[in-house]
Coordinates of C-alpha atoms in Angstrom, one line a residue:
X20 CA 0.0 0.0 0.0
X21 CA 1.4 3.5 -1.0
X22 CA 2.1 6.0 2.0
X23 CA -0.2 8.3 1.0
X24 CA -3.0 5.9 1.0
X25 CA -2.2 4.7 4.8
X26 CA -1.6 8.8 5.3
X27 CA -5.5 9.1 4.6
X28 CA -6.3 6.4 6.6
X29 CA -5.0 7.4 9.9
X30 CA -7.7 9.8 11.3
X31 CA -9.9 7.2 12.9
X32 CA -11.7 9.8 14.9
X33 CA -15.7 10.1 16.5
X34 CA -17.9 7.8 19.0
X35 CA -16.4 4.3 17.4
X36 CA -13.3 5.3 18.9
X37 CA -13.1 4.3 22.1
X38 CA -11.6 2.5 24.7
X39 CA -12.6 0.7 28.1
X40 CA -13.1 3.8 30.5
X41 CA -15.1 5.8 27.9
X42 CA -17.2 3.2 26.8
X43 CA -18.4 2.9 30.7
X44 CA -18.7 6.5 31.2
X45 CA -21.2 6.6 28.5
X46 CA -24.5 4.6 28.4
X47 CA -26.2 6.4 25.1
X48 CA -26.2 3.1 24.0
X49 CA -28.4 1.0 26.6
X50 CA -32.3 0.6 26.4
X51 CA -33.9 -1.0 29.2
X52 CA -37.7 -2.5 28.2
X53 CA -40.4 -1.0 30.7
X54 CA -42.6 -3.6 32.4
X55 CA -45.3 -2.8 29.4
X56 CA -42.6 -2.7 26.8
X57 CA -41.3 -6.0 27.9
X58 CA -45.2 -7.8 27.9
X59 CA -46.0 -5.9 24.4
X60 CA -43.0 -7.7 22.9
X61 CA -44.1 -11.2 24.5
X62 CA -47.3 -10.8 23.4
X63 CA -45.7 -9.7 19.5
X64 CA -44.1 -13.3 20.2
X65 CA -46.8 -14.9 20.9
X66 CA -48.7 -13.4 17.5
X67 CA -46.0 -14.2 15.4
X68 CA -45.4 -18.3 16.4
X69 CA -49.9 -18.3 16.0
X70 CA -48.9 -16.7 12.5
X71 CA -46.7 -19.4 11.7
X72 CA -44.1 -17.7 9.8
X73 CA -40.7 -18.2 8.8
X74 CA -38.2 -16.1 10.3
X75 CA -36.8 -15.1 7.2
X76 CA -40.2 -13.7 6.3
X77 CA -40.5 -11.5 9.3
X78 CA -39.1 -8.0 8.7
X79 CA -40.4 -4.8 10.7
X80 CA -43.7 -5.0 9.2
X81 CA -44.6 -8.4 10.1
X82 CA -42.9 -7.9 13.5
X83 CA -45.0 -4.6 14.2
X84 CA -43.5 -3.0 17.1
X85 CA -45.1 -0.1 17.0
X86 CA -43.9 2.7 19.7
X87 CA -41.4 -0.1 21.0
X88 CA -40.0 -0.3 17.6
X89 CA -39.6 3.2 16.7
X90 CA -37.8 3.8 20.4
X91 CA -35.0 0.8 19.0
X92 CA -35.0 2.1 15.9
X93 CA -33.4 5.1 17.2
X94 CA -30.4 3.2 18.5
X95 CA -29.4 1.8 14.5
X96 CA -27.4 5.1 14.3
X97 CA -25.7 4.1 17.1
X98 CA -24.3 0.8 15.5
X99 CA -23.6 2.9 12.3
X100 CA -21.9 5.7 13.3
X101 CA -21.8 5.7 17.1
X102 CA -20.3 3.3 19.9
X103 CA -21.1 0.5 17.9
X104 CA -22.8 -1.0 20.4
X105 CA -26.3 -1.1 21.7
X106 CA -27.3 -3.4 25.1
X107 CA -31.2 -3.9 25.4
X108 CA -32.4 -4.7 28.7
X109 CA -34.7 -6.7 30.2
X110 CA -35.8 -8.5 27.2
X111 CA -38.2 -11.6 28.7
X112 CA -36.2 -15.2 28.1
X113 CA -38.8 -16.7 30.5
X114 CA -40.7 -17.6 28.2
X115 CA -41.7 -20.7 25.4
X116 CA -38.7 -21.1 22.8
X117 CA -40.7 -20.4 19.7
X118 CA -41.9 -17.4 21.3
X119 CA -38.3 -16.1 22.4
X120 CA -37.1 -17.0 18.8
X121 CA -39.7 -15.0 17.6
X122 CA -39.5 -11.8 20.1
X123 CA -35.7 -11.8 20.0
X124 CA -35.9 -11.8 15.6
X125 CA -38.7 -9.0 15.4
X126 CA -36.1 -6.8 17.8
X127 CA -33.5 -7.5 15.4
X128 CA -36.1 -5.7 12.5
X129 CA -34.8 -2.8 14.2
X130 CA -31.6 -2.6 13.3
X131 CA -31.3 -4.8 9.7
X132 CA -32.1 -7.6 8.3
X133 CA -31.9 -11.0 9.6
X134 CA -29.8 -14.0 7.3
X135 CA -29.4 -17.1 7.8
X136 CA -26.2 -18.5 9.9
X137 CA -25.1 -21.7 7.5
X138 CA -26.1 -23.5 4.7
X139 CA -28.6 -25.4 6.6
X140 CA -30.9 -22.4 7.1
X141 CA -30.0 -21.9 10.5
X142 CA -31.4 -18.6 11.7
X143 CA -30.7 -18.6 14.9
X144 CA -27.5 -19.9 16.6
X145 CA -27.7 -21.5 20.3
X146 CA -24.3 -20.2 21.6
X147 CA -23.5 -23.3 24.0
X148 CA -20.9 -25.8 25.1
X149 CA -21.7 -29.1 23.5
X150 CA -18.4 -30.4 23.2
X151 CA -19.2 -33.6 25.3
X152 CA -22.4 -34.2 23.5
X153 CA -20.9 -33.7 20.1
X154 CA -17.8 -33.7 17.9
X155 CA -18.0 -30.0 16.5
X156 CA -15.9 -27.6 14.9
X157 CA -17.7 -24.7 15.9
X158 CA -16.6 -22.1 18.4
X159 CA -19.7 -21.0 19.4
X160 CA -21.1 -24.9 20.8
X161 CA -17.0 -25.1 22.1
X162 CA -16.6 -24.2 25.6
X163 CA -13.6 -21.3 26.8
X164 CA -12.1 -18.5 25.9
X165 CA -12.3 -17.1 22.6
X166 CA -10.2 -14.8 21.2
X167 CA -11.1 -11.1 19.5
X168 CA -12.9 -11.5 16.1
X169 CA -16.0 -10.3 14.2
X170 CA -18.6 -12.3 12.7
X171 CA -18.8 -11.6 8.7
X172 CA -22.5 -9.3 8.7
X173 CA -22.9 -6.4 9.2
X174 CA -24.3 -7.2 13.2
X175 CA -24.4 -9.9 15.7
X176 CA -26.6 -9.9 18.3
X177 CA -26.4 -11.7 21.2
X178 CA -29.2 -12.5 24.1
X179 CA -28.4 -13.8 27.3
X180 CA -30.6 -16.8 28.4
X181 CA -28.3 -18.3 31.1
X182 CA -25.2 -17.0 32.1
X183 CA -21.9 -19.6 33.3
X184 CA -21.4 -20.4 36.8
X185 CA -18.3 -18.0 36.8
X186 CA -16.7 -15.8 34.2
X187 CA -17.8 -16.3 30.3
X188 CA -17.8 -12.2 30.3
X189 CA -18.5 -10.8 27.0
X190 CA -15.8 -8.8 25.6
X191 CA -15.4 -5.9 23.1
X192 CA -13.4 -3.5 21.9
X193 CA -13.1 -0.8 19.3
X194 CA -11.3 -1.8 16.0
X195 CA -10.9 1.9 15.1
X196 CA -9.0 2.3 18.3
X197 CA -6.8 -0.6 17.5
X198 CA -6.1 1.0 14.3
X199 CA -4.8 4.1 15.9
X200 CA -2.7 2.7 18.4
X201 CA -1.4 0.1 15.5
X202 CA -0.9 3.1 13.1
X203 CA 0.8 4.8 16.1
X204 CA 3.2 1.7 17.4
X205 CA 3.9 -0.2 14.0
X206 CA 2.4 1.4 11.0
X207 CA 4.5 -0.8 8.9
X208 CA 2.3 -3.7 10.3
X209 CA -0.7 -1.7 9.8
X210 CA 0.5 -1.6 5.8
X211 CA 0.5 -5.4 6.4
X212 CA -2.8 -5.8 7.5
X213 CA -4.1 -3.4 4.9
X214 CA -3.0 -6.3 2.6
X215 CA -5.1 -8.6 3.8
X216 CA -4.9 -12.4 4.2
X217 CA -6.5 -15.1 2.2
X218 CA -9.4 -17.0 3.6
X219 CA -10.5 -20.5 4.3
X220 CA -14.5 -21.0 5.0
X221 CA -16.0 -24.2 5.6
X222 CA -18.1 -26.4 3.2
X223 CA -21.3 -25.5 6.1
X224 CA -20.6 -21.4 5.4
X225 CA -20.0 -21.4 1.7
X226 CA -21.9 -23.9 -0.1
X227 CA -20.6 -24.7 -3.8
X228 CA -18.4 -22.0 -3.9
X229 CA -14.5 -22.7 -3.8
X230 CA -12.7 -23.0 0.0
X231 CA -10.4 -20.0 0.1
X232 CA -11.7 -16.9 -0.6
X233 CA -10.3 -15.9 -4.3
X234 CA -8.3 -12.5 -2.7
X235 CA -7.0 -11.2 0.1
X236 CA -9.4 -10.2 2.7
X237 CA -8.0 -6.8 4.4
X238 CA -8.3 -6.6 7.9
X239 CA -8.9 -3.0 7.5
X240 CA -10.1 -1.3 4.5
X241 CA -12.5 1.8 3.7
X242 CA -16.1 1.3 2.9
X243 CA -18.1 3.2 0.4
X244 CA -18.1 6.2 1.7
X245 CA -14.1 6.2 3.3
X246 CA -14.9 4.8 6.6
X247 CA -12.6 2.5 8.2
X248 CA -14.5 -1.0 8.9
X249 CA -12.8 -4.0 9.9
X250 CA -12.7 -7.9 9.3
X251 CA -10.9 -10.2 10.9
X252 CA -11.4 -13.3 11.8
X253 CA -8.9 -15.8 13.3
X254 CA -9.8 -19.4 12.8
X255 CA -10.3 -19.1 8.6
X256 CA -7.1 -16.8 8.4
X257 CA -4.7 -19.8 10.2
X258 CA -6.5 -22.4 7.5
X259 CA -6.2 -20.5 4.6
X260 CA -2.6 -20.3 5.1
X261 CA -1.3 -23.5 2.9
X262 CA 1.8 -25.4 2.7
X263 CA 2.0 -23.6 -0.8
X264 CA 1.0 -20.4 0.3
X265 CA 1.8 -19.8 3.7
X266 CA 1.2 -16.6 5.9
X267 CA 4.8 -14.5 5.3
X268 CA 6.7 -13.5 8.4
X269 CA 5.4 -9.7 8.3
X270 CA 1.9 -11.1 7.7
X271 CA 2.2 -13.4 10.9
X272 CA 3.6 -11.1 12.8
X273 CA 0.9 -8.0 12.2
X274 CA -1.9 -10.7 12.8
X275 CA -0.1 -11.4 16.5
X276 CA 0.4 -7.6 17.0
X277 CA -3.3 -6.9 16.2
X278 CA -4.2 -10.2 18.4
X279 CA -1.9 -8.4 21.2
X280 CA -2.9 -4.9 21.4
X281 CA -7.1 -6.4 21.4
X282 CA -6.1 -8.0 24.7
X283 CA -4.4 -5.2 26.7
X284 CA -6.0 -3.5 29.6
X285 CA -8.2 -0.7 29.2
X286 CA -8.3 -1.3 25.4
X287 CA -11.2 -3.6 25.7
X288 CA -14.4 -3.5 28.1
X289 CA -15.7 -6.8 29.8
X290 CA -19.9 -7.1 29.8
X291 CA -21.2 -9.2 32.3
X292 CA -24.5 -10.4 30.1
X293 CA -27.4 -11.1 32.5
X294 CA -30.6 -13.4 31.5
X295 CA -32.5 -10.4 29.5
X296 CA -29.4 -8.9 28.3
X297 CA -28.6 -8.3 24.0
X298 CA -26.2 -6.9 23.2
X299 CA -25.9 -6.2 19.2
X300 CA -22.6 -5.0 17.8
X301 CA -21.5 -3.7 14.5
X302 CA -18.8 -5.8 13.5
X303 CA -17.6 -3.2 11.0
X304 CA -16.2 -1.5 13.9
X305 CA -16.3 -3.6 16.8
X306 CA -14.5 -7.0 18.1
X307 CA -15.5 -9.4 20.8
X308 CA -14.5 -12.2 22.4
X309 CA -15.4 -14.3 25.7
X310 CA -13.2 -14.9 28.5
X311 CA -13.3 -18.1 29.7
X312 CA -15.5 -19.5 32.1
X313 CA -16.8 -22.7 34.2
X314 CA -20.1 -23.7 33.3
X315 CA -22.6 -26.3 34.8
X316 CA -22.5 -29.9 33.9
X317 CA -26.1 -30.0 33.2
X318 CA -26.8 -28.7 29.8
X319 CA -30.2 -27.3 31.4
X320 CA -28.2 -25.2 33.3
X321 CA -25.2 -23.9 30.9
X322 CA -24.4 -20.7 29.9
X323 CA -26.6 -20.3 27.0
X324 CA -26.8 -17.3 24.5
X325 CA -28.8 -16.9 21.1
X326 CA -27.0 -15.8 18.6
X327 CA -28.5 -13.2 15.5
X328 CA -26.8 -12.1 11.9
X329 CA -27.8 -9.3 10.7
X330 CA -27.3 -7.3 7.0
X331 CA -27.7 -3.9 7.0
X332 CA -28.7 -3.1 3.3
X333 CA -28.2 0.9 4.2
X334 CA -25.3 1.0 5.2
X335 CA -22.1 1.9 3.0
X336 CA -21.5 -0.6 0.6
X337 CA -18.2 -2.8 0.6
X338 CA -16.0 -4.0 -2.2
X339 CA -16.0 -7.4 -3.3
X340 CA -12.3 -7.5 -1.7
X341 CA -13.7 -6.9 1.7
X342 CA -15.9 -9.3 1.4
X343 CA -16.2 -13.1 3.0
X344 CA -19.0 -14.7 1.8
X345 CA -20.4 -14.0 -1.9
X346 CA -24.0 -13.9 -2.6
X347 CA -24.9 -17.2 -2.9
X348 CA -23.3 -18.4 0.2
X349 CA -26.0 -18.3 2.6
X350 CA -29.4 -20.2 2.3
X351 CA -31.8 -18.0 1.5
X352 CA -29.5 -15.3 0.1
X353 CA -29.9 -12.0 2.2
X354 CA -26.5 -10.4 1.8
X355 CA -26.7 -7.3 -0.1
X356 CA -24.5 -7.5 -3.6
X357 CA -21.1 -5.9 -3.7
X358 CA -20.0 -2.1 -5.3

């Protein structure tokens, strides 16, 4: 990358820059539900299982929040071009699954639109540890600590059913902050990971379509409309390095400098999720991760979240290099095309 490029890339500046500290000292991005706002949405629940719809088929219309919906609504700017992050409160999990599958998608109308999580047509994920029921290569149904990453939509939300015996805190942290303190540290690694790495996604995520993604993926790069917005995931960036074309030194070493600076104190925030609690986040402009925790044995009892991908059609488009999937990788379709 030219100089002058990475010149006009450095001033990550406004609300999605932040660190621990100021993302505590300022809660313009929590919503708690009222007692009534928290029965209206059961009761939208309860009208959408009788109406026996797909959740693909339910966008804000369907869902039909009303007053509720137009308060939520309020908080998509904040996931655009605020914190990134937005907590909603007291959200009833007591409740029948179908309903709570139902409840938890209509308050995801709010902020984009829902897509499916695999080729099976998963729509919803049950974030749990399954390891000793099944054989899976799935982080999510793994148990531990995970390190920082971002899903590849536009937003992940996440609600809190259970929460571990101890630990399993949720935790974030501004990407646009660890651009600037790269850029400020080791800019010539910041170069690096404007280059990208190549991609391996499994046969479940992409379908038909070849296993490594045909380009580099950048872990920062500029959306539509110059914005910084970041992609990085771990776990496909170690696979897609081959015997044949394996990671170069700089390109290893940028991705443990980036891995290094997400983990030091007071970069990222810890969020204690409690039954109730979603939390979505854009993942253009924030990571998380989960510390690691000790659960129940009985899976009744587990830490248990439910896991939402969102696409958010109005937001600035991204380049077909900044992209994961292609269109026809998820069932159902649902991610916008590229610029």
């Amino acid at each position: 990358m030219q100089q002058d490029r990475l010149t006009k890339l450095i001033g990550c500046t406004g609300r999605s820059v932040w660190d621990g500290e100021a993302l505590a000292e300022d809660e313009r991005w929590v919503f708690s539900l009222s007692p009534g706002a928290a029965s209206e949405l059961v009761a939208i629940g309860r009208r959408l299982v009788r109406m026996a719809l797909p959740l693909r088929s339910i966008g804000s219309a369907e869902a039909g929040l009303g007053a509720l919906g137009e308060d939520l609504r309020q908080f998509a700017t904040e996931l655009r071009t605020g914190r990134g992050v937005v907590l909603v409160r007291k959200v009833p999990v007591g409740v029948e699954r179908p309903v709570l599958d139902a409840l938890f998608w209509a308050l995801g109308t709010c902020f984009g639109v829902g897509v499916s999580q695999n080729r099976r047509g998963d729509y919803l994920g049950d974030v749990i540890d399954l390891s000793d029921q099944q054989t899976s290569g799935r982080p999510f149904q793994n148990g531990g600590e995970l390190i920082m990453h971002r899903d590849p939509v536009d937003i992940v939300g996440l609600l809190c059913i259970r929460h571990a015996a101890s630990g399993g805190l949720s935790r974030i942290a501004s990407a646009r902050q660890l651009h600037n303190i790269i850029l400020s540290e080791r800019p010539d690694l910041l170069e690096r990971l404007y280059q990208g790495y190549v991609y391996h996604r499994l046969e479940e995520d992409r379908g038909d379509t070849p296993a490594l993604t045909a380009q580099r993926v950048p872990v920062f790069a500029p959306a539509a409309d110059g914005s910084v917005g970041c992609f990085f995931i771990p776990g496909p960036i170690r696979r897609g390095a081959t015997p044949q074309a394996p990671i170069d030194g700089t390109g290893m070493e940028a991705f443990e400098f980036f891995t290094e600076v997400s983990k030091r104190p007071g970069v990222f925030s810890d969020m204690n999720l409690l039954p109730g609690d979603a939390q979505f986040l854009s993942n253009r402009t924030v990571l998380h991760s989960r510390t690691d925790y000790v659960d129940f044995p009985e899976i009744e009892r587990r830490r248990h979240m439910l896991r939402l991908w969102l696409m958010a059609p109005d937001w600035p488009a991204l380049h077909r290099d900044q992209r994961f999937f292609d269109e026809c990788d998820r069932f159902g379709g649902g991610l916008p095309k590229a610029a």
